[in-house]
Amino acid sequence: MSHSPDLRRIAILGSGAGTNARAICEYAQSRQDSYRVALIVSTSETAGMCSVARDFDIELMVLPPTGDYSAILIQALHERGIELLALAGFMRLLPSAVIEHMRGNVLNIHPALLPAFGGKGMYGIRVHQAVLDAQAPTTGATVHLVSPMYDEGAIIAQSEIAVPEGVAATELQGLVKQLEHSLYPAAISAFLRKK
Ligand code: GRF
């Protein structure tokens, strides 16, 4: 990806398919004045995140499978002048030392309208099944600041849809993912502009 050298630099951290990471990279590539994805960090060598890094020619870092990785991650963020860390399907608890190093500039996306359907154990398809079980009329996606507790930081952007009648949890997950892909890249851009 070729970008002007003075663009704000962000890193994306994830464990899964990497569809949000891909949407963020596509946004950064198509709006060359937005931000630059300078690093992708994955928790596994086989996660979809790694293909995103390859497809967009972005530096990839794979975290060690066990142990405290704070020091190596902080060093990598520091050396690359990363201003914002975007979590996208990150399935490990982010050490508070990393949040402190980033001085609070860590964002996450959650596939529901927080504070509803968030917290420990609320991830993946479980979120959408819980929305259906509660017969919630609407659902959506939330971008929030990351605090040391899951899903508890300040909300910075939300996008909402009506829950279609008779929809299956997997279909709802797909609909919400589509929302995430437009909400998250733009929310990162707006957040950086306000800083
Ligand atoms: C998304 O649904 C996001 O809201 C949640 O984890 C999922 C990651 O999906 N935090 P992907 O890896 O970006 O496809």
PDB file of C-alpha atoms and ligand atoms in Angstrom:
ATOM      1  CA  MET A   1       0.000   0.000   0.000  1.00  0.00           C
ATOM      2  CA  SER A   2       1.561   3.345  -0.902  1.00  0.00           C
ATOM      3  CA  HIS A   3       0.604   6.261   1.306  1.00  0.00           C
ATOM      4  CA  SER A   4       1.892   9.673   2.194  1.00  0.00           C
ATOM      5  CA  PRO A   5       4.447   9.310   5.031  1.00  0.00           C
ATOM      6  CA  ASP A   6       2.661  11.737   7.398  1.00  0.00           C
ATOM      7  CA  LEU A   7      -0.576   9.720   7.662  1.00  0.00           C
ATOM      8  CA  ARG A   8      -1.645   8.623  11.153  1.00  0.00           C
ATOM      9  CA  ARG A   9      -0.557   5.041  11.708  1.00  0.00           C
ATOM     10  CA  ILE A  10      -2.851   2.396  13.107  1.00  0.00           C
ATOM     11  CA  ALA A  11      -2.477  -1.296  13.950  1.00  0.00           C
ATOM     12  CA  ILE A  12      -5.184  -3.964  13.839  1.00  0.00           C
ATOM     13  CA  LEU A  13      -5.221  -6.847  16.303  1.00  0.00           C
ATOM     14  CA  GLY A  14      -7.368  -9.934  15.749  1.00  0.00           C
ATOM     15  CA  SER A  15      -7.768 -13.682  16.027  1.00  0.00           C
ATOM     16  CA  GLY A  16     -10.325 -14.647  13.426  1.00  0.00           C
ATOM     17  CA  ALA A  17     -11.589 -14.393   9.886  1.00  0.00           C
ATOM     18  CA  GLY A  18     -10.379 -10.824   9.566  1.00  0.00           C
ATOM     19  CA  THR A  19     -13.352  -9.447   7.655  1.00  0.00           C
ATOM     20  CA  ASN A  20     -13.303  -6.222   9.691  1.00  0.00           C
ATOM     21  CA  ALA A  21      -9.530  -5.943   9.225  1.00  0.00           C
ATOM     22  CA  ARG A  22     -10.084  -6.286   5.477  1.00  0.00           C
ATOM     23  CA  ALA A  23     -12.788  -3.590   5.503  1.00  0.00           C
ATOM     24  CA  ILE A  24     -10.464  -1.245   7.422  1.00  0.00           C
ATOM     25  CA  CYS A  25      -7.612  -1.867   4.955  1.00  0.00           C
ATOM     26  CA  GLU A  26      -9.930  -1.324   1.970  1.00  0.00           C
ATOM     27  CA  TYR A  27     -11.119   1.958   3.479  1.00  0.00           C
ATOM     28  CA  ALA A  28      -7.548   3.144   4.120  1.00  0.00           C
ATOM     29  CA  GLN A  29      -6.536   2.185   0.584  1.00  0.00           C
ATOM     30  CA  SER A  30      -9.467   3.892  -1.106  1.00  0.00           C
ATOM     31  CA  ARG A  31      -9.235   7.087   0.973  1.00  0.00           C
ATOM     32  CA  GLN A  32      -5.558   7.866   0.828  1.00  0.00           C
ATOM     33  CA  ASP A  33      -5.938  10.853   3.174  1.00  0.00           C
ATOM     34  CA  SER A  34      -7.486   8.797   6.011  1.00  0.00           C
ATOM     35  CA  TYR A  35      -4.948   6.675   7.889  1.00  0.00           C
ATOM     36  CA  ARG A  36      -2.375   4.040   7.238  1.00  0.00           C
ATOM     37  CA  VAL A  37      -2.622   0.451   8.511  1.00  0.00           C
ATOM     38  CA  ALA A  38       1.032  -0.023   9.443  1.00  0.00           C
ATOM     39  CA  LEU A  39       0.795  -3.342  11.305  1.00  0.00           C
ATOM     40  CA  ILE A  40      -1.540  -6.327  11.580  1.00  0.00           C
ATOM     41  CA  VAL A  41      -1.196  -8.457  14.687  1.00  0.00           C
ATOM     42  CA  SER A  42      -2.695 -11.952  14.748  1.00  0.00           C
ATOM     43  CA  THR A  43      -2.955 -14.503  17.534  1.00  0.00           C
ATOM     44  CA  SER A  44      -2.383 -17.370  15.087  1.00  0.00           C
ATOM     45  CA  GLU A  45      -0.503 -18.053  11.887  1.00  0.00           C
ATOM     46  CA  THR A  46      -3.599 -19.515  10.266  1.00  0.00           C
ATOM     47  CA  ALA A  47      -6.126 -16.779  11.063  1.00  0.00           C
ATOM     48  CA  GLY A  48      -7.741 -14.912   8.163  1.00  0.00           C
ATOM     49  CA  MET A  49      -5.985 -11.832   9.540  1.00  0.00           C
ATOM     50  CA  CYS A  50      -2.756 -13.171   8.009  1.00  0.00           C
ATOM     51  CA  SER A  51      -4.244 -13.293   4.493  1.00  0.00           C
ATOM     52  CA  VAL A  52      -5.414  -9.698   4.923  1.00  0.00           C
ATOM     53  CA  ALA A  53      -1.861  -8.652   5.763  1.00  0.00           C
ATOM     54  CA  ARG A  54      -0.541 -10.492   2.689  1.00  0.00           C
ATOM     55  CA  ASP A  55      -3.238  -9.140   0.347  1.00  0.00           C
ATOM     56  CA  PHE A  56      -2.586  -5.531   1.379  1.00  0.00           C
ATOM     57  CA  ASP A  57       1.167  -5.907   1.770  1.00  0.00           C
ATOM     58  CA  ILE A  58       1.072  -4.887   5.431  1.00  0.00           C
ATOM     59  CA  GLU A  59       3.587  -6.012   8.028  1.00  0.00           C
ATOM     60  CA  LEU A  60       2.286  -9.004  10.017  1.00  0.00           C
ATOM     61  CA  MET A  61       3.177  -9.932  13.574  1.00  0.00           C
ATOM     62  CA  VAL A  62       1.988 -13.220  15.129  1.00  0.00           C
ATOM     63  CA  LEU A  63       1.790 -13.246  18.914  1.00  0.00           C
ATOM     64  CA  PRO A  64       3.288 -16.153  20.847  1.00  0.00           C
ATOM     65  CA  PRO A  65       0.550 -18.683  21.707  1.00  0.00           C
ATOM     66  CA  THR A  66       1.098 -18.503  25.464  1.00  0.00           C
ATOM     67  CA  GLY A  67       2.592 -16.188  28.056  1.00  0.00           C
ATOM     68  CA  ASP A  68       2.613 -12.442  28.548  1.00  0.00           C
ATOM     69  CA  TYR A  69       3.122 -10.766  25.208  1.00  0.00           C
ATOM     70  CA  SER A  70       2.781  -7.160  26.489  1.00  0.00           C
ATOM     71  CA  ALA A  71       6.434  -6.222  26.162  1.00  0.00           C
ATOM     72  CA  ILE A  72       6.881  -7.378  22.550  1.00  0.00           C
ATOM     73  CA  LEU A  73       3.598  -5.842  21.461  1.00  0.00           C
ATOM     74  CA  ILE A  74       4.339  -2.513  23.172  1.00  0.00           C
ATOM     75  CA  GLN A  75       7.781  -2.426  21.562  1.00  0.00           C
ATOM     76  CA  ALA A  76       6.321  -3.139  18.108  1.00  0.00           C
ATOM     77  CA  LEU A  77       3.679  -0.404  18.520  1.00  0.00           C
ATOM     78  CA  HIS A  78       6.245   2.072  19.801  1.00  0.00           C
ATOM     79  CA  GLU A  79       8.808   1.398  17.054  1.00  0.00           C
ATOM     80  CA  ARG A  80       6.206   1.903  14.333  1.00  0.00           C
ATOM     81  CA  GLY A  81       4.701   5.063  15.830  1.00  0.00           C
ATOM     82  CA  ILE A  82       1.244   3.501  16.114  1.00  0.00           C
ATOM     83  CA  GLU A  83      -1.324   6.053  17.323  1.00  0.00           C
ATOM     84  CA  LEU A  84      -4.347   3.816  17.472  1.00  0.00           C
ATOM     85  CA  LEU A  85      -4.878   0.120  18.041  1.00  0.00           C
ATOM     86  CA  ALA A  86      -8.062  -1.353  16.547  1.00  0.00           C
ATOM     87  CA  LEU A  87      -9.197  -4.686  17.957  1.00  0.00           C
ATOM     88  CA  ALA A  88     -11.171  -6.729  15.445  1.00  0.00           C
ATOM     89  CA  GLY A  89     -12.242 -10.124  16.731  1.00  0.00           C
ATOM     90  CA  PHE A  90      -9.405 -10.311  19.250  1.00  0.00           C
ATOM     91  CA  MET A  91     -10.083 -13.357  21.420  1.00  0.00           C
ATOM     92  CA  ARG A  92      -7.544 -12.744  24.180  1.00  0.00           C
ATOM     93  CA  LEU A  93      -7.691 -10.246  27.019  1.00  0.00           C
ATOM     94  CA  LEU A  94      -5.623  -7.194  26.134  1.00  0.00           C
ATOM     95  CA  PRO A  95      -3.097  -6.593  28.958  1.00  0.00           C
ATOM     96  CA  SER A  96      -3.664  -3.299  30.766  1.00  0.00           C
ATOM     97  CA  ALA A  97       0.010  -2.404  30.118  1.00  0.00           C
ATOM     98  CA  VAL A  98      -0.832  -2.221  26.394  1.00  0.00           C
ATOM     99  CA  ILE A  99      -3.884  -0.013  27.031  1.00  0.00           C
ATOM    100  CA  GLU A 100      -1.739   2.242  29.230  1.00  0.00           C
ATOM    101  CA  HIS A 101       0.991   2.426  26.570  1.00  0.00           C
ATOM    102  CA  MET A 102      -1.616   3.496  23.994  1.00  0.00           C
ATOM    103  CA  ARG A 103      -2.966   6.105  26.458  1.00  0.00           C
ATOM    104  CA  GLY A 104      -6.481   4.882  25.877  1.00  0.00           C
ATOM    105  CA  ASN A 105      -6.303   4.943  22.077  1.00  0.00           C
ATOM    106  CA  VAL A 106      -7.604   1.397  21.699  1.00  0.00           C
ATOM    107  CA  LEU A 107     -10.907   0.683  19.961  1.00  0.00           C
ATOM    108  CA  ASN A 108     -12.991  -2.461  19.647  1.00  0.00           C
ATOM    109  CA  ILE A 109     -16.067  -3.463  17.686  1.00  0.00           C
ATOM    110  CA  HIS A 110     -18.842  -5.508  19.245  1.00  0.00           C
ATOM    111  CA  PRO A 111     -21.676  -7.098  17.228  1.00  0.00           C
ATOM    112  CA  ALA A 112     -24.589  -5.711  19.282  1.00  0.00           C
ATOM    113  CA  LEU A 113     -25.914  -2.445  20.649  1.00  0.00           C
ATOM    114  CA  LEU A 114     -23.899  -2.116  23.844  1.00  0.00           C
ATOM    115  CA  PRO A 115     -24.487  -1.962  26.744  1.00  0.00           C
ATOM    116  CA  ALA A 116     -27.019  -4.668  25.766  1.00  0.00           C
ATOM    117  CA  PHE A 117     -25.661  -8.108  24.887  1.00  0.00           C
ATOM    118  CA  GLY A 118     -22.079  -7.430  25.939  1.00  0.00           C
ATOM    119  CA  GLY A 119     -19.692  -8.641  28.599  1.00  0.00           C
ATOM    120  CA  LYS A 120     -18.009 -11.911  29.444  1.00  0.00           C
ATOM    121  CA  GLY A 121     -19.038 -14.844  27.252  1.00  0.00           C
ATOM    122  CA  MET A 122     -20.832 -12.598  24.743  1.00  0.00           C
ATOM    123  CA  TYR A 123     -19.006 -13.236  21.494  1.00  0.00           C
ATOM    124  CA  GLY A 124     -19.649 -14.776  18.091  1.00  0.00           C
ATOM    125  CA  ILE A 125     -22.969 -16.441  17.407  1.00  0.00           C
ATOM    126  CA  ARG A 126     -23.923 -16.345  21.120  1.00  0.00           C
ATOM    127  CA  VAL A 127     -24.537 -12.613  20.856  1.00  0.00           C
ATOM    128  CA  HIS A 128     -27.004 -13.001  18.006  1.00  0.00           C
ATOM    129  CA  GLN A 129     -28.750 -15.974  19.640  1.00  0.00           C
ATOM    130  CA  ALA A 130     -29.156 -13.887  22.814  1.00  0.00           C
ATOM    131  CA  VAL A 131     -30.690 -11.039  20.767  1.00  0.00           C
ATOM    132  CA  LEU A 132     -33.186 -13.500  19.240  1.00  0.00           C
ATOM    133  CA  ASP A 133     -33.948 -15.165  22.596  1.00  0.00           C
ATOM    134  CA  ALA A 134     -34.690 -11.731  24.094  1.00  0.00           C
ATOM    135  CA  GLN A 135     -36.912 -10.895  21.088  1.00  0.00           C
ATOM    136  CA  ALA A 136     -35.083  -7.575  20.792  1.00  0.00           C
ATOM    137  CA  PRO A 137     -36.662  -5.482  18.002  1.00  0.00           C
ATOM    138  CA  THR A 138     -33.313  -4.026  16.936  1.00  0.00           C
ATOM    139  CA  THR A 139     -29.661  -4.966  16.983  1.00  0.00           C
ATOM    140  CA  GLY A 140     -26.498  -3.554  15.487  1.00  0.00           C
ATOM    141  CA  ALA A 141     -22.827  -2.898  16.030  1.00  0.00           C
ATOM    142  CA  THR A 142     -20.916  -0.754  18.513  1.00  0.00           C
ATOM    143  CA  VAL A 143     -17.431   0.749  18.349  1.00  0.00           C
ATOM    144  CA  HIS A 144     -16.143   1.530  21.824  1.00  0.00           C
ATOM    145  CA  LEU A 145     -12.982   2.477  23.640  1.00  0.00           C
ATOM    146  CA  VAL A 146     -11.275  -0.455  25.313  1.00  0.00           C
ATOM    147  CA  SER A 147     -10.979  -0.423  29.076  1.00  0.00           C
ATOM    148  CA  PRO A 148      -9.359  -3.234  31.056  1.00  0.00           C
ATOM    149  CA  MET A 149     -12.878  -4.769  31.349  1.00  0.00           C
ATOM    150  CA  TYR A 150     -14.546  -6.335  28.286  1.00  0.00           C
ATOM    151  CA  ASP A 151     -17.034  -4.166  26.403  1.00  0.00           C
ATOM    152  CA  GLU A 152     -17.107  -1.455  29.095  1.00  0.00           C
ATOM    153  CA  GLY A 153     -15.299   1.531  27.558  1.00  0.00           C
ATOM    154  CA  ALA A 154     -17.094   4.612  26.249  1.00  0.00           C
ATOM    155  CA  ILE A 155     -19.181   4.122  23.126  1.00  0.00           C
ATOM    156  CA  ILE A 156     -17.939   6.134  20.160  1.00  0.00           C
ATOM    157  CA  ALA A 157     -20.196   4.943  17.318  1.00  0.00           C
ATOM    158  CA  GLN A 158     -23.197   2.687  16.765  1.00  0.00           C
ATOM    159  CA  SER A 159     -25.195   1.485  13.801  1.00  0.00           C
ATOM    160  CA  GLU A 160     -28.610  -0.111  14.170  1.00  0.00           C
ATOM    161  CA  ILE A 161     -30.899  -2.408  12.164  1.00  0.00           C
ATOM    162  CA  ALA A 162     -34.305  -3.945  12.785  1.00  0.00           C
ATOM    163  CA  VAL A 163     -34.190  -7.663  13.560  1.00  0.00           C
ATOM    164  CA  PRO A 164     -36.030  -9.265  10.609  1.00  0.00           C
ATOM    165  CA  GLU A 165     -38.883 -11.574  11.581  1.00  0.00           C
ATOM    166  CA  GLY A 166     -37.965 -15.273  11.625  1.00  0.00           C
ATOM    167  CA  VAL A 167     -34.267 -14.616  10.962  1.00  0.00           C
ATOM    168  CA  ALA A 168     -31.761 -17.305  12.040  1.00  0.00           C
ATOM    169  CA  ALA A 169     -28.876 -16.366  14.332  1.00  0.00           C
ATOM    170  CA  THR A 170     -26.326 -17.047  11.583  1.00  0.00           C
ATOM    171  CA  GLU A 171     -28.199 -14.795   9.136  1.00  0.00           C
ATOM    172  CA  LEU A 172     -28.375 -12.064  11.747  1.00  0.00           C
ATOM    173  CA  GLN A 173     -24.635 -12.409  12.280  1.00  0.00           C
ATOM    174  CA  GLY A 174     -24.107 -11.844   8.537  1.00  0.00           C
ATOM    175  CA  LEU A 175     -26.351  -8.770   8.515  1.00  0.00           C
ATOM    176  CA  VAL A 176     -24.569  -7.268  11.516  1.00  0.00           C
ATOM    177  CA  LYS A 177     -21.143  -7.996   9.961  1.00  0.00           C
ATOM    178  CA  GLN A 178     -22.165  -5.938   6.933  1.00  0.00           C
ATOM    179  CA  LEU A 179     -22.959  -3.046   9.273  1.00  0.00           C
ATOM    180  CA  GLU A 180     -19.630  -3.509  11.056  1.00  0.00           C
ATOM    181  CA  HIS A 181     -17.720  -3.249   7.793  1.00  0.00           C
ATOM    182  CA  SER A 182     -19.025   0.234   7.073  1.00  0.00           C
ATOM    183  CA  LEU A 183     -19.174   1.453  10.686  1.00  0.00           C
ATOM    184  CA  TYR A 184     -15.702   0.532  11.955  1.00  0.00           C
ATOM    185  CA  PRO A 185     -13.370   2.008   9.291  1.00  0.00           C
ATOM    186  CA  ALA A 186     -15.284   5.316   9.319  1.00  0.00           C
ATOM    187  CA  ALA A 187     -15.420   5.410  13.146  1.00  0.00           C
ATOM    188  CA  ILE A 188     -11.616   4.999  13.267  1.00  0.00           C
ATOM    189  CA  SER A 189     -11.226   7.899  10.850  1.00  0.00           C
ATOM    190  CA  ALA A 190     -13.601  10.146  12.843  1.00  0.00           C
ATOM    191  CA  PHE A 191     -11.876   9.225  16.112  1.00  0.00           C
ATOM    192  CA  LEU A 192      -8.433  10.126  14.721  1.00  0.00           C
ATOM    193  CA  ARG A 193      -9.706  13.422  13.318  1.00  0.00           C
ATOM    194  CA  LYS A 194     -11.007  14.469  16.751  1.00  0.00           C
ATOM    195  CA  LYS A 195      -7.760  13.675  18.560  1.00  0.00           C
TER     196      LYS A 195
HETATM  197  C1  GRF B   1     -16.929  -9.316  14.709  1.00  0.00           C
HETATM  198  O1  GRF B   1     -18.258  -9.727  14.707  1.00  0.00           O
HETATM  199  C2  GRF B   1     -16.672  -8.303  15.792  1.00  0.00           C
HETATM  200  O2  GRF B   1     -17.802  -7.545  16.106  1.00  0.00           O
HETATM  201  C3  GRF B   1     -16.307  -9.179  16.967  1.00  0.00           C
HETATM  202  O3  GRF B   1     -15.574 -10.239  16.412  1.00  0.00           O
HETATM  203  C4  GRF B   1     -15.981 -10.447  15.070  1.00  0.00           C
HETATM  204  C5  GRF B   1     -14.750 -10.472  14.213  1.00  0.00           C
HETATM  205  O4  GRF B   1     -15.027 -10.876  12.908  1.00  0.00           O
HETATM  206  N1  GRF B   1     -15.588  -8.431  17.971  1.00  0.00           N
HETATM  207  P1  GRF B   1     -13.962 -10.749  11.760  1.00  0.00           P
HETATM  208  O5  GRF B   1     -12.730 -11.557  12.165  1.00  0.00           O
HETATM  209  O6  GRF B   1     -13.626  -9.298  11.607  1.00  0.00           O
HETATM  210  O7  GRF B   1     -14.625 -11.313  10.556  1.00  0.00           O
END
